mmCIF file of C-alpha atoms in Angstrom:
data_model
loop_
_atom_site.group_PDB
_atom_site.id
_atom_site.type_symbol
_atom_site.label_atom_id
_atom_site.label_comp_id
_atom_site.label_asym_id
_atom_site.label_seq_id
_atom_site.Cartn_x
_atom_site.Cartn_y
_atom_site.Cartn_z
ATOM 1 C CA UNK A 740 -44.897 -7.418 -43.984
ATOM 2 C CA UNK A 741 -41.940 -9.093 -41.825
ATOM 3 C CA UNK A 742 -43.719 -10.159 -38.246
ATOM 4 C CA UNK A 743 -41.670 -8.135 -35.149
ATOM 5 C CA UNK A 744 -39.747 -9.088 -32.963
ATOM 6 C CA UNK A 745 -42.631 -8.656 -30.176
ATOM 7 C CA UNK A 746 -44.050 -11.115 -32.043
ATOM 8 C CA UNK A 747 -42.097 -13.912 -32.528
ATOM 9 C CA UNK A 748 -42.032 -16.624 -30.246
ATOM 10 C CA UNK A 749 -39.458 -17.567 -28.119
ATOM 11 C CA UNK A 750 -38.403 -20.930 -30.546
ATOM 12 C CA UNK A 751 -38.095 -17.617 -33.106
ATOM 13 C CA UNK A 752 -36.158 -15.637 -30.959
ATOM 14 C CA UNK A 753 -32.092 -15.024 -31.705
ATOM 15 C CA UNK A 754 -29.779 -17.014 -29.347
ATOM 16 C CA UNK A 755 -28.462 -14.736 -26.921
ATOM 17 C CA UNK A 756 -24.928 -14.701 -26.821
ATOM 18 C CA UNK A 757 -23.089 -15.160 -23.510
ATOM 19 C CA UNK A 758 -22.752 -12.610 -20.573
ATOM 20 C CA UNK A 759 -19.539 -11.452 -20.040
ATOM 21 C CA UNK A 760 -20.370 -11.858 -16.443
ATOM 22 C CA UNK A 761 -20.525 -15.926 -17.333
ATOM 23 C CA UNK A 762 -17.266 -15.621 -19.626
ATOM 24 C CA UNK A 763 -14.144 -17.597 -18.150
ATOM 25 C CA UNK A 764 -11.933 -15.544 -17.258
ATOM 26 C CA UNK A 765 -7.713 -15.942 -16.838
ATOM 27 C CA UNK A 766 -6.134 -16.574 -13.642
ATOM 28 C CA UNK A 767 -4.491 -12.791 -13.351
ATOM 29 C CA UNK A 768 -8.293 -11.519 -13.855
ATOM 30 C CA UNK A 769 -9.128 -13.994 -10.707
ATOM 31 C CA UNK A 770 -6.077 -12.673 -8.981
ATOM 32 C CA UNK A 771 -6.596 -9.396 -9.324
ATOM 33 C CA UNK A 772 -10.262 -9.716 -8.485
ATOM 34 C CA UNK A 773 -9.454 -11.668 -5.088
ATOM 35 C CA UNK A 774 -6.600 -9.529 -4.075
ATOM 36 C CA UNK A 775 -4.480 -12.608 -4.253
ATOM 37 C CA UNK A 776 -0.980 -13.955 -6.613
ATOM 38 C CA UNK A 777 -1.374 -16.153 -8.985
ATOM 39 C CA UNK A 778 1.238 -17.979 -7.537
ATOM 40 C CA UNK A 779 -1.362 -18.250 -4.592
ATOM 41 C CA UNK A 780 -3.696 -19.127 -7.076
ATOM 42 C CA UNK A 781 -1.499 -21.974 -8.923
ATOM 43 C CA UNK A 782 -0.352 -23.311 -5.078
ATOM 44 C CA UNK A 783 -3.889 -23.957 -3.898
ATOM 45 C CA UNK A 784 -5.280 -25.786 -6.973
ATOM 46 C CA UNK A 785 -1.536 -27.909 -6.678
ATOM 47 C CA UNK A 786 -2.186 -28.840 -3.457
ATOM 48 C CA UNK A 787 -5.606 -28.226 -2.711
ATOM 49 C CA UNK A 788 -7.515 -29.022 -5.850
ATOM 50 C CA UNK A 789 -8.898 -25.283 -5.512
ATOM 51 C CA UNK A 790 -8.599 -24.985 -9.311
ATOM 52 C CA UNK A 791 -10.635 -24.392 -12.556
ATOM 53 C CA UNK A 792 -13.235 -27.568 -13.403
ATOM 54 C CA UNK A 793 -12.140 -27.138 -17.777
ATOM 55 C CA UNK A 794 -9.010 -25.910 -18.919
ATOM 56 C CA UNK A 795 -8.350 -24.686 -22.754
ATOM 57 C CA UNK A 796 -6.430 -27.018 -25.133
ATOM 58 C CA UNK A 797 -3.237 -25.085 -24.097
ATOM 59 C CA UNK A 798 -3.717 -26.034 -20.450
ATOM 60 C CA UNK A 799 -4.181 -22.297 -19.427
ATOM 61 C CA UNK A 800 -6.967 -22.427 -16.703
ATOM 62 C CA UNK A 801 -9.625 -20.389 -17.055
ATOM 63 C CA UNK A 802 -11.905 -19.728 -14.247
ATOM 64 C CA UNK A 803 -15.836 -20.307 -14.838
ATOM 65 C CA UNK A 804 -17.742 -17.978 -12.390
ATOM 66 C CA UNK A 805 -18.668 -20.961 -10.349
ATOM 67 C CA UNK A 806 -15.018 -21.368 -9.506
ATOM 68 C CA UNK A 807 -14.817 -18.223 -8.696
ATOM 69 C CA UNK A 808 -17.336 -18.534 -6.421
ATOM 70 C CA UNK A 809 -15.581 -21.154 -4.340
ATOM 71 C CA UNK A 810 -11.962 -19.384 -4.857
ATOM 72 C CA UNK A 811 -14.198 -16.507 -2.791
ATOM 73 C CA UNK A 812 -15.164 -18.950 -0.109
ATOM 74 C CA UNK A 813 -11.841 -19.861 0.074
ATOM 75 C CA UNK A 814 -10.123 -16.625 0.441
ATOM 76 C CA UNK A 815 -12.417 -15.691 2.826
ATOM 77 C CA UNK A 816 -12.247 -18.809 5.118
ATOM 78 C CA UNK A 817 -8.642 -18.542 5.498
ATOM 79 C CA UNK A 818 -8.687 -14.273 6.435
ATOM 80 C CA UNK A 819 -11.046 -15.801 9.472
ATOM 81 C CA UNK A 820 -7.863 -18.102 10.473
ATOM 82 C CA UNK A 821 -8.954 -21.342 9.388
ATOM 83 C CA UNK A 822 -6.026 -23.493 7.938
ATOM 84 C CA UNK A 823 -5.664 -23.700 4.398
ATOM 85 C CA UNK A 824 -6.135 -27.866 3.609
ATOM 86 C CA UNK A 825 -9.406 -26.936 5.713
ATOM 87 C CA UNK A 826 -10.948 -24.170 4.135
ATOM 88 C CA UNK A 827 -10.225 -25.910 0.758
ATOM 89 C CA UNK A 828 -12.142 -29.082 1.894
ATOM 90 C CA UNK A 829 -15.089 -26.801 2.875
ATOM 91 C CA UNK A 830 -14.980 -24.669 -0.444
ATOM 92 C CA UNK A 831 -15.063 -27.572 -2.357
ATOM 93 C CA UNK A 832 -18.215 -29.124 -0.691
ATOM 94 C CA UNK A 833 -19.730 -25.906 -0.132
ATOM 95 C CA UNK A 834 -20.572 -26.222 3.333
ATOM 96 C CA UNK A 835 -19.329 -22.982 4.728
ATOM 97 C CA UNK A 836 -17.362 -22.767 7.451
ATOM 98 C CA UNK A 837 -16.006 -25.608 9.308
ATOM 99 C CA UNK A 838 -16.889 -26.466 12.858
ATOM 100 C CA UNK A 839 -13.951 -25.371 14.833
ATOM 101 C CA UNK A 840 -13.594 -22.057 12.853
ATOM 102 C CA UNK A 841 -17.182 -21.417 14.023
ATOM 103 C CA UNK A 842 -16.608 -22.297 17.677
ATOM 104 C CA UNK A 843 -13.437 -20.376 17.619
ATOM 105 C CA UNK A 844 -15.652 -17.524 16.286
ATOM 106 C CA UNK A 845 -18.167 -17.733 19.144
ATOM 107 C CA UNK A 846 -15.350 -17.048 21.931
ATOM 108 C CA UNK A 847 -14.431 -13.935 20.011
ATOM 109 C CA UNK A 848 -15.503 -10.777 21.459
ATOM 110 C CA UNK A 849 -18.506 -9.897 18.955
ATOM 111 C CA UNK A 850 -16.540 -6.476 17.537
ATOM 112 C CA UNK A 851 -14.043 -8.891 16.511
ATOM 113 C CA UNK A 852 -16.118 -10.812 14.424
ATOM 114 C CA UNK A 853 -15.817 -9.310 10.717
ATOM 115 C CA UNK A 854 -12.410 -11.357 9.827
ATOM 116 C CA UNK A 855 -11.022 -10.044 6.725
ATOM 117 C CA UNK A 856 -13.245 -6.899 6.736
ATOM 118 C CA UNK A 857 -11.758 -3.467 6.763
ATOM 119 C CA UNK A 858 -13.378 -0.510 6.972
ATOM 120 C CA UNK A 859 -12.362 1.204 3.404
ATOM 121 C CA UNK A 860 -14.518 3.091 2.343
ATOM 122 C CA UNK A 861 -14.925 4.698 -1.549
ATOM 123 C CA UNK A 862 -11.867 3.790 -2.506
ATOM 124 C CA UNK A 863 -9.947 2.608 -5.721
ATOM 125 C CA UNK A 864 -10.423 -1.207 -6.293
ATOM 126 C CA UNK A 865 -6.628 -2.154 -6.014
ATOM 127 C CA UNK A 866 -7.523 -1.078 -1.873
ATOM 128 C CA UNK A 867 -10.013 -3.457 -1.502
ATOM 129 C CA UNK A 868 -7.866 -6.217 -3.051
ATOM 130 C CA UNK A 869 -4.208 -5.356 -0.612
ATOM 131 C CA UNK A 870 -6.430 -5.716 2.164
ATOM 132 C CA UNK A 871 -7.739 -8.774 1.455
ATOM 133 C CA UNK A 872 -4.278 -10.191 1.369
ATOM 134 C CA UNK A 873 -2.953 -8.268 3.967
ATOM 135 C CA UNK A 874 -5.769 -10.029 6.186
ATOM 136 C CA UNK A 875 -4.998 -13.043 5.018
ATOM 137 C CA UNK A 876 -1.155 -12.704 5.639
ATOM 138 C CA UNK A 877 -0.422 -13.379 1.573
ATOM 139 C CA UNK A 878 2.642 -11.983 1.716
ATOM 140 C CA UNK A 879 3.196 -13.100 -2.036
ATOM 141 C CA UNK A 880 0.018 -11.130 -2.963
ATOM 142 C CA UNK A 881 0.724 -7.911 -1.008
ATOM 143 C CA UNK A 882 4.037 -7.704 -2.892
ATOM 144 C CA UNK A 883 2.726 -8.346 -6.670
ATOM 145 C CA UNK A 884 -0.144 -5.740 -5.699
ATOM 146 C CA UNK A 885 1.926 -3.124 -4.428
ATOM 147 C CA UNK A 886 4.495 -3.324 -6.948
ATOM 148 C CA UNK A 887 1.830 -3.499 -9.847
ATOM 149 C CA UNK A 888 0.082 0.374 -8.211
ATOM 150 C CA UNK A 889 3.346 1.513 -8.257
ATOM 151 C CA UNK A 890 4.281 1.019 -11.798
ATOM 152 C CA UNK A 891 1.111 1.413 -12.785
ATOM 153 C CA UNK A 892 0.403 4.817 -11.388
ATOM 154 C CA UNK A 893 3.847 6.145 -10.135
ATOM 155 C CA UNK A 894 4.814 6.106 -6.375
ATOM 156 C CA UNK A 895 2.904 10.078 -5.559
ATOM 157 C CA UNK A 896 -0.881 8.697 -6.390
ATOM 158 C CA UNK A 897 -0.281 4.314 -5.904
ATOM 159 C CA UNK A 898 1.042 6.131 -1.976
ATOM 160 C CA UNK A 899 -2.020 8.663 -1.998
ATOM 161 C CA UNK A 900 -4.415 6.372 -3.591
ATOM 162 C CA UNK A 901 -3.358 2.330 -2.941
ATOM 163 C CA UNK A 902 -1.011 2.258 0.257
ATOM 164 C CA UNK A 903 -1.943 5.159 2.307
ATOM 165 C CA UNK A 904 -5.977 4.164 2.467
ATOM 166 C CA UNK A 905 -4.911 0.676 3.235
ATOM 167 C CA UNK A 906 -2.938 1.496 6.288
ATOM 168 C CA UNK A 907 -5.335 3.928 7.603
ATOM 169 C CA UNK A 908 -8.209 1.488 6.970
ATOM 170 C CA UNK A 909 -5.840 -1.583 9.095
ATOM 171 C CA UNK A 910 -4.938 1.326 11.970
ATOM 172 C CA UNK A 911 -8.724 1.559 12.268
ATOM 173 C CA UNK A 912 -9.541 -2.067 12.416
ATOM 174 C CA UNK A 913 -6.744 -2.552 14.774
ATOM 175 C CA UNK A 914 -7.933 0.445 17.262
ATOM 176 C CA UNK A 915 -11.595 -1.100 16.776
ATOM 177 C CA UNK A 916 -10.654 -4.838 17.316
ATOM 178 C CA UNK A 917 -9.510 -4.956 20.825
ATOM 179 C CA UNK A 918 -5.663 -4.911 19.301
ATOM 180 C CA UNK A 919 -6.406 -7.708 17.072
ATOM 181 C CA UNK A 920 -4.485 -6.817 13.587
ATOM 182 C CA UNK A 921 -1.520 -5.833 14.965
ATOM 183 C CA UNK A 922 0.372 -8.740 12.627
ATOM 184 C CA UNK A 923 -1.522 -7.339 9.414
ATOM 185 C CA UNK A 924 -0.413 -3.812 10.134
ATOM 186 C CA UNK A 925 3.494 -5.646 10.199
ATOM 187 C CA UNK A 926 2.942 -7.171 7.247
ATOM 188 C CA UNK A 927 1.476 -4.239 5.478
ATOM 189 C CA UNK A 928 3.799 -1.791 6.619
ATOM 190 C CA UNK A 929 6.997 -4.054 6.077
ATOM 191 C CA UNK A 930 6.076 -4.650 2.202
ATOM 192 C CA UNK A 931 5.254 -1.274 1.535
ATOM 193 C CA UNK A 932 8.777 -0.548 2.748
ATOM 194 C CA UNK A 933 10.053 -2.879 0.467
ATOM 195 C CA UNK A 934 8.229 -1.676 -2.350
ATOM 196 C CA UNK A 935 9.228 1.862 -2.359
ATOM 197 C CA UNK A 936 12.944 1.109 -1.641
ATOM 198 C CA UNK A 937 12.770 -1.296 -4.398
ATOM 199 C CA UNK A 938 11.472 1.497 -6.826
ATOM 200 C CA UNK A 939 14.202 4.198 -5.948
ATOM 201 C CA UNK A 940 17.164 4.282 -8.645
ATOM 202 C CA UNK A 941 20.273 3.933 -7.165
ATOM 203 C CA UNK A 942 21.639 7.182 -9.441
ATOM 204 C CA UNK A 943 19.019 9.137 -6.950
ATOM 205 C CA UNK A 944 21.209 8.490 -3.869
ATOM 206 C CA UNK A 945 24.571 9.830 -5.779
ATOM 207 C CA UNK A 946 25.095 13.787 -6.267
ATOM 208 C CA UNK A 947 26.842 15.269 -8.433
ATOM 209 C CA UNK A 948 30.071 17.203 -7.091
ATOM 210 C CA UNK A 949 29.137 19.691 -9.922
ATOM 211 C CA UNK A 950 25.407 20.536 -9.016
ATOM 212 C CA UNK A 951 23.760 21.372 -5.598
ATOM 213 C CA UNK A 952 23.616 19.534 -2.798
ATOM 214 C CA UNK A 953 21.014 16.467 -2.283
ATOM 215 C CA UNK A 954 17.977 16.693 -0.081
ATOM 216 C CA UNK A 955 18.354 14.880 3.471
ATOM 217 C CA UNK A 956 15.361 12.959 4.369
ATOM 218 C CA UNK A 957 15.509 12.170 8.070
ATOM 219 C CA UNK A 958 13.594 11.802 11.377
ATOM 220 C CA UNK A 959 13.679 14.080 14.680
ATOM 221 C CA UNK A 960 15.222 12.568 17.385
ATOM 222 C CA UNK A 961 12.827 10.102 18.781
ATOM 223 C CA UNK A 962 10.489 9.241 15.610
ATOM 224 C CA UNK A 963 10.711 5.688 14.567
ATOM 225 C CA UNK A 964 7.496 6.633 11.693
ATOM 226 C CA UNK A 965 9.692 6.058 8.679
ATOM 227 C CA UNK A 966 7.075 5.337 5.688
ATOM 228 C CA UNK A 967 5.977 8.369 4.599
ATOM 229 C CA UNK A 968 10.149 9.551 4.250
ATOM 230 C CA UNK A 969 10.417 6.458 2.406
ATOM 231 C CA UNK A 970 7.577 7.461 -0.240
ATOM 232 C CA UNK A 971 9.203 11.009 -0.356
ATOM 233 C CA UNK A 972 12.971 9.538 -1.034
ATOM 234 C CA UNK A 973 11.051 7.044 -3.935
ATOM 235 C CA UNK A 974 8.763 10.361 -4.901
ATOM 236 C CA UNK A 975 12.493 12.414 -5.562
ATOM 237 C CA UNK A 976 13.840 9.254 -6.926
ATOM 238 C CA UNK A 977 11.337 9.033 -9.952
ATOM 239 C CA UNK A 978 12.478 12.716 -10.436
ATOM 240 C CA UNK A 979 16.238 11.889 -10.576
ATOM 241 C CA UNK A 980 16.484 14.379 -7.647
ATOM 242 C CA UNK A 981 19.510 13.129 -5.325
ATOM 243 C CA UNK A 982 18.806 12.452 -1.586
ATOM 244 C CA UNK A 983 20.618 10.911 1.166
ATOM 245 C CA UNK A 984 17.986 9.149 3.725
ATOM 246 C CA UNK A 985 18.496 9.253 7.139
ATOM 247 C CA UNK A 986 15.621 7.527 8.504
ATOM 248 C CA UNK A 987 14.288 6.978 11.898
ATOM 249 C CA UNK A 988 15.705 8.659 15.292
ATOM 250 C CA UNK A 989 18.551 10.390 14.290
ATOM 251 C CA UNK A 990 20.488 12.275 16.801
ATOM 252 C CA UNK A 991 20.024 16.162 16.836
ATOM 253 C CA UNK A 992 24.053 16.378 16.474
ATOM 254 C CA UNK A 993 24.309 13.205 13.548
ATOM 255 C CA UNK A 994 22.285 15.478 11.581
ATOM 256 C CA UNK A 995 23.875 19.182 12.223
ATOM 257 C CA UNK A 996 26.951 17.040 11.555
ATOM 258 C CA UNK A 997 25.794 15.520 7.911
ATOM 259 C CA UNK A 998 24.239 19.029 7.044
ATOM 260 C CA UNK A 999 27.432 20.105 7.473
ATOM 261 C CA UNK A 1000 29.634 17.562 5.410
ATOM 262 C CA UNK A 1001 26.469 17.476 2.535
ATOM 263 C CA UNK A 1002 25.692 20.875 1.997
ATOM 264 C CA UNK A 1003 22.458 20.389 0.878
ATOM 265 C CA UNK A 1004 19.719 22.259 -0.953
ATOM 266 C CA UNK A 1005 16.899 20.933 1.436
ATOM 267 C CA UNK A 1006 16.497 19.158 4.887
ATOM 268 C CA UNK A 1007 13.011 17.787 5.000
ATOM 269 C CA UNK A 1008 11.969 16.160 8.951
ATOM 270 C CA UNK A 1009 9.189 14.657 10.319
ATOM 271 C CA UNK A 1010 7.547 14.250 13.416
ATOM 272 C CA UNK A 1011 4.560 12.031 13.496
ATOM 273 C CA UNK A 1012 3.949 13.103 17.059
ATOM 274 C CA UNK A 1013 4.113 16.941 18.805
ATOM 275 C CA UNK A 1014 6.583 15.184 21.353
ATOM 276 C CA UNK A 1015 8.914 14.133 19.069
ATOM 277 C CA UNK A 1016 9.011 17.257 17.102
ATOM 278 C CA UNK A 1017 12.013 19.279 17.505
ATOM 279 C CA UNK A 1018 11.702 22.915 16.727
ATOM 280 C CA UNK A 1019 14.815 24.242 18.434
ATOM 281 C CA UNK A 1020 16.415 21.666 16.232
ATOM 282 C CA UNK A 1021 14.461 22.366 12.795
ATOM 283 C CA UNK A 1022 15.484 26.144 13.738
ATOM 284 C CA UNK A 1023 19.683 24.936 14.089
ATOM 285 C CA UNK A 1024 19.276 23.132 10.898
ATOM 286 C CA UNK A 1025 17.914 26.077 9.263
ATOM 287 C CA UNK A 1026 20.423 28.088 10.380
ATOM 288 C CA UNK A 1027 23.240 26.662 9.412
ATOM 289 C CA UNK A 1028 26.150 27.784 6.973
ATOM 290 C CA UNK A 1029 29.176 26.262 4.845
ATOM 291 C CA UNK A 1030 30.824 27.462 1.763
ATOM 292 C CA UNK A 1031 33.723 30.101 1.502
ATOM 293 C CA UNK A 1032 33.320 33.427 2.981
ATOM 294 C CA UNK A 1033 31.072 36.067 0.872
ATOM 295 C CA UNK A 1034 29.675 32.867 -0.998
ATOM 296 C CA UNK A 1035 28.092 30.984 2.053
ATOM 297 C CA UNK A 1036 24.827 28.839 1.895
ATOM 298 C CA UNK A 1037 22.487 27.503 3.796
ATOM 299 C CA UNK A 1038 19.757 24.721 3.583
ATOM 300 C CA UNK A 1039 15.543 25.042 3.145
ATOM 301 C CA UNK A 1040 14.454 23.189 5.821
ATOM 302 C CA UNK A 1041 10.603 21.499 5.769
ATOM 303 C CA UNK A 1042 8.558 20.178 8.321
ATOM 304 C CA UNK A 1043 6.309 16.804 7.634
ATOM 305 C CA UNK A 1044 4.130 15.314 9.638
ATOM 306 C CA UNK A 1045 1.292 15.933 12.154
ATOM 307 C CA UNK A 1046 3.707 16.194 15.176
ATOM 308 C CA UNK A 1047 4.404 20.113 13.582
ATOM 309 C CA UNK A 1048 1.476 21.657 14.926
ATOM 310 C CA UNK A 1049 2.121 23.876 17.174
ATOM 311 C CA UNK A 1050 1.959 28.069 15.637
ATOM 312 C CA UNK A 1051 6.127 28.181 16.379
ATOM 313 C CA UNK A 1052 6.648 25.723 12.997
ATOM 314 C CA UNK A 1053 4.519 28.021 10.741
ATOM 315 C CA UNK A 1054 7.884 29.420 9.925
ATOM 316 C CA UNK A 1055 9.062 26.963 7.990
ATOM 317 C CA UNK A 1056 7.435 25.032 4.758
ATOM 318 C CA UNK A 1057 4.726 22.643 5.664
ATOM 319 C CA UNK A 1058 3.580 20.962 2.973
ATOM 320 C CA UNK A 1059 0.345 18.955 3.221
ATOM 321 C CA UNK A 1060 0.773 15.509 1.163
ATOM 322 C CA UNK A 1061 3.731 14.218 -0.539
ATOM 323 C CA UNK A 1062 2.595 15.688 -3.439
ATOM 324 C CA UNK A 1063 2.794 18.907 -1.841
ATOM 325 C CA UNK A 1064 6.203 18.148 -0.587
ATOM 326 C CA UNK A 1065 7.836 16.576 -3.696
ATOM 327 C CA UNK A 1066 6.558 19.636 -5.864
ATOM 328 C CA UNK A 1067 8.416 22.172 -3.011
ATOM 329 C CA UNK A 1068 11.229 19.973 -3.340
ATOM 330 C CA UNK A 1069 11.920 19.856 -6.993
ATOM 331 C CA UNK A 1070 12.164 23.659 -7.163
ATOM 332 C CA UNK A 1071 13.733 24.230 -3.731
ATOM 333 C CA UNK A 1072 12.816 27.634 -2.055
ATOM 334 C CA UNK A 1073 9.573 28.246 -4.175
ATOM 335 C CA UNK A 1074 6.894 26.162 -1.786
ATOM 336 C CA UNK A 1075 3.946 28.088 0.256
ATOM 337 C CA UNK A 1076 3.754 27.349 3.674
ATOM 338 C CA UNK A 1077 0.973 25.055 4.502
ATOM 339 C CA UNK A 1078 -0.877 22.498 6.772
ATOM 340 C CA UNK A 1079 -0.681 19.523 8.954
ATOM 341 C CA UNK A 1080 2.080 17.477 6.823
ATOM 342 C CA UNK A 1081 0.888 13.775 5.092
#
């Protein structure tokens, strides 16, 4: 009778193969674990010697878990403000965090304390890693990660899911910290900008003569809250739905006078704030006619944004999340009113 396994001993016993826990892993693994580039990655073991202790034959570095561990103390010495050459010499030798970054800590106000934390929540894991390097003011970082959500998920959910949390969770932070944060929420907004503009065809912005007019995107007079136009305009873009974008603060007659010359299907405006919205002006908009006599047409106007709150807007279309408004938009005259605006 063969002896069981219970039985053997442990010179007997099978060698266990590696965790994959313990398995090296490549440097876009570590990157996207850290919320950092790789560039970041390749710049700090350059000049900092903040790099992998084996690489393969091919001189590809692969990270061993205890690298990882000090990439970690890295990253998070220099979202507390230490300087880079500093936090490197202190990863290295494992003694935490260097003097003057813990003096410089006890003058903070205690709230202020939690450097690099935001409060996120249950959230996807591409979150967690934008606000690390929106903390840490890794500009290269923010970019790659906000550019990967969006062609990895499309601009509706990497907005709903990746850039949207991310914001809310630095707004929070900010309001929390004693109006520490300010720069990340810069930084944060500023590349998100970049990466929906970057991800709107050009063909979007050009309407046919032979089809129906585009949809204007634009802000009430007074709004300077431009994002969420910006993910609608990239939203209709991935549709191949034509827009023209206005964008902040433009002037109650600028925009009877481009309804006029555009003729378009839709006129979508958003107030972030009830005193910036505009009803009298969503109403003229609305209201408004051009084409030849027995033929004439006029636009669908929506309202987006919290600032529409008042019972006089729940006239017009309201969607709820760009979703919402990018589904009303691609079949123009069809949407349900609805709530607060995204």
């Amino acid at each position: 009778m063969s002896e069981s396994p219970a039985h053997r001993t442990p010179r007997d016993q099978p060698e266990q193969a590696p965790r994959a826990a313990d398995a090296p892993l490549t440097t876009g693994a570590v990157a996207r674990r850290l919320g950092v580039s790789p560039t970041t990655l390749r710049s700090w073991d350059r000049r900092y010697g903040i790099g992998p202790a084996v690489r393969d034959e091919g001189r590809h570095r692969r990270w061993s878990p205890q690298d990882v561990e000090i990439l970690e103390t890295m990253c998070r010495l220099t979202s507390s403000g230490v300087p880079p050459a500093e936090a490197a010499r202190a990863a290295r030798s494992g003694t935490g965090v260097p003097r003057q970054a813990a003096e410089a800590a006890d003058r903070e106000p205690p709230r202020s304390r939690a450097a690099g934390t935001l409060p996120l929540g249950d959230v996807r894991q591409e979150c967690r890693g934008l606000a690390r390097a929106a903390v840490r003011l890794d500009a290269p970082a923010v970019e790659e990660l906000l550019t990967a959500a969006v062609e990895q998920y499309g601009v509706v959910t990497a907005w709903h899911e990746v850039m949207m949390p991310t914001l809310h969770a630095v707004g929070r932070k900010w309001a929390s910290s004693g109006d520490r944060y300010v720069e990340v929420e810069h930084l944060l907004s500023w590349h998100v900008s970049t990466a929906l503009r970057r991800c709107t065809p050009a063909a979007a912005q050009q309407a046919e003569p032979s089809v129906a007019g585009p949809v204007v995107l634009a802000c009430v007079p007074g709004e300077q809250h431009t994002l969420p136009l910006e993910a609608l305009n990239a939203a209709l873009g991935e549709l191949g739905t034509p827009t023209r974008m206005f964008g902040a603060a433009v002037p109650g007659e600028a925009l009877a006078a481009a309804v006029q010359r555009l003729g378009p299907t839709a006129v979508f405006l958003w107030a972030q704030a009830r005193s910036t919205a505009n009803l009298p002006l969503a109403r003229y908009v609305a209201a408004t006619r051009w084409g030849v006599k027995g033929a004439r047409r006029q636009p669908v106007v929506m309202l987006g944004g919290p600032g529409w709150s008042g019972p006089g807007a729940r006239e017009m279309l309201r969607p709820t999340a760009l979703k919402d408004a990018v589904e009303m938009l691609a079949g123009v005259g069809s949407g349900q009113a609805a709530g607060a605006g995204f």
